[in-house]
Amino acid sequence: MMSNVGGSSWEGMNPEVVQVQARILHGLSEEITALMSKIEAEVAQLADAWHGADANLFAADWAGTHKPVFVTAATLLATMGDTSLRNATQQQATSAH
């Protein structure tokens, strides 16, 4: 038996709760992707109004440093959601037998 933080001891899964959490994780991934698209649009607008070495460095920092962090975060959250959903589905199949 594993002990959880709340003090009770039990092992297993409530698949319905895990499925809800999986959907939340997918939603957060989508929110990050939407935010990334908004930032991308703002950076593109800045390129129309800002020229020179500093502008180029700013755009390069977004594309090479910051945007990949958003991509990674969105991907990780989606993967966590997929894993949670897969495990909940497997738990439901196991419990049905």
Protein backbone atom coordinates (compact mmCIF):
# COMPACT_ATOMS: atom_id res chain seq x y z
CA MET A 1 0.00 0.00 0.00
CA MET A 2 1.11 3.52 -0.76
CA SER A 3 0.42 6.35 1.63
CA ASN A 4 -0.78 9.61 0.13
CA VAL A 5 -0.33 13.11 1.53
CA GLY A 6 -3.85 13.21 2.99
CA GLY A 7 -3.00 10.45 5.43
CA SER A 8 -5.16 7.65 4.06
CA SER A 9 -3.60 4.53 2.61
CA TRP A 10 -4.83 3.10 -0.64
CA GLU A 11 -3.66 2.09 -4.07
CA GLY A 12 -5.38 2.45 -7.39
CA MET A 13 -7.07 5.07 -9.49
CA ASN A 14 -10.34 6.89 -9.84
CA PRO A 15 -10.41 6.82 -13.65
CA GLU A 16 -13.19 9.40 -13.94
CA VAL A 17 -11.14 11.97 -12.02
CA VAL A 18 -8.02 11.14 -14.01
CA GLN A 19 -9.95 11.58 -17.28
CA VAL A 20 -11.12 15.02 -16.14
CA GLN A 21 -7.55 15.96 -15.25
CA ALA A 22 -6.35 14.67 -18.64
CA ARG A 23 -8.82 17.01 -20.38
CA ILE A 24 -7.58 19.89 -18.22
CA LEU A 25 -3.98 19.13 -19.18
CA HIS A 26 -4.94 19.09 -22.87
CA GLY A 27 -6.76 22.40 -22.41
CA LEU A 28 -3.70 23.97 -20.81
CA SER A 29 -1.58 22.75 -23.70
CA GLU A 30 -4.00 24.39 -26.12
CA GLU A 31 -3.92 27.63 -24.12
CA ILE A 32 -0.13 27.73 -24.29
CA THR A 33 -0.26 27.10 -28.05
CA ALA A 34 -2.80 29.92 -28.47
CA LEU A 35 -0.66 32.28 -26.38
CA MET A 36 2.39 31.36 -28.43
CA SER A 37 0.48 32.25 -31.61
CA LYS A 38 -0.51 35.63 -30.15
CA ILE A 39 3.08 36.38 -29.18
CA GLU A 40 4.24 35.31 -32.64
CA ALA A 41 1.82 37.82 -34.19
CA GLU A 42 3.06 40.59 -31.88
CA VAL A 43 6.69 39.82 -32.74
CA ALA A 44 5.79 39.97 -36.43
CA GLN A 45 4.12 43.37 -35.94
CA LEU A 46 7.19 44.63 -34.13
CA ALA A 47 9.29 43.66 -37.14
CA ASP A 48 7.25 46.12 -39.22
CA ALA A 49 7.89 48.95 -36.75
CA TRP A 50 11.38 48.18 -35.46
CA HIS A 51 14.47 47.77 -37.62
CA GLY A 52 18.14 47.28 -36.92
CA ALA A 53 20.42 45.08 -34.87
CA ASP A 54 18.39 45.28 -31.66
CA ALA A 55 15.21 44.36 -33.52
CA ASN A 56 16.96 41.42 -35.15
CA LEU A 57 18.27 40.25 -31.76
CA PHE A 58 14.80 40.57 -30.24
CA ALA A 59 13.24 38.46 -33.03
CA ALA A 60 16.05 35.92 -32.82
CA ASP A 61 15.62 35.62 -29.05
CA TRP A 62 11.91 34.90 -29.53
CA ALA A 63 12.42 32.36 -32.32
CA GLY A 64 15.51 30.64 -30.94
CA THR A 65 15.08 30.82 -27.17
CA HIS A 66 11.59 31.68 -25.98
CA LYS A 67 9.27 30.10 -28.56
CA PRO A 68 10.85 26.64 -28.15
CA VAL A 69 10.10 26.80 -24.41
CA PHE A 70 6.42 27.37 -25.20
CA VAL A 71 6.46 24.50 -27.70
CA THR A 72 8.08 22.20 -25.14
CA ALA A 73 5.62 23.16 -22.40
CA ALA A 74 2.61 22.62 -24.68
CA THR A 75 3.98 19.28 -25.87
CA LEU A 76 4.71 18.08 -22.33
CA LEU A 77 1.23 18.99 -21.09
CA ALA A 78 -0.39 17.24 -24.06
CA THR A 79 1.77 14.17 -23.43
CA MET A 80 0.84 14.17 -19.75
CA GLY A 81 -2.83 14.36 -20.76
CA ASP A 82 -2.41 11.51 -23.24
CA THR A 83 -0.66 9.34 -20.66
CA SER A 84 -3.29 10.07 -18.02
CA LEU A 85 -6.12 9.30 -20.41
CA ARG A 86 -4.48 6.07 -21.59
CA ASN A 87 -3.93 4.92 -18.00
CA ALA A 88 -7.51 5.76 -17.02
CA THR A 89 -8.83 3.83 -20.01
CA GLN A 90 -6.66 0.85 -19.11
CA GLN A 91 -7.85 1.03 -15.50
CA GLN A 92 -11.48 1.04 -16.61
CA ALA A 93 -10.86 -1.98 -18.87
CA THR A 94 -9.11 -3.84 -16.03
CA SER A 95 -11.84 -3.00 -13.54
CA ALA A 96 -14.55 -4.18 -15.95
CA HIS A 97 -13.17 -7.74 -15.89
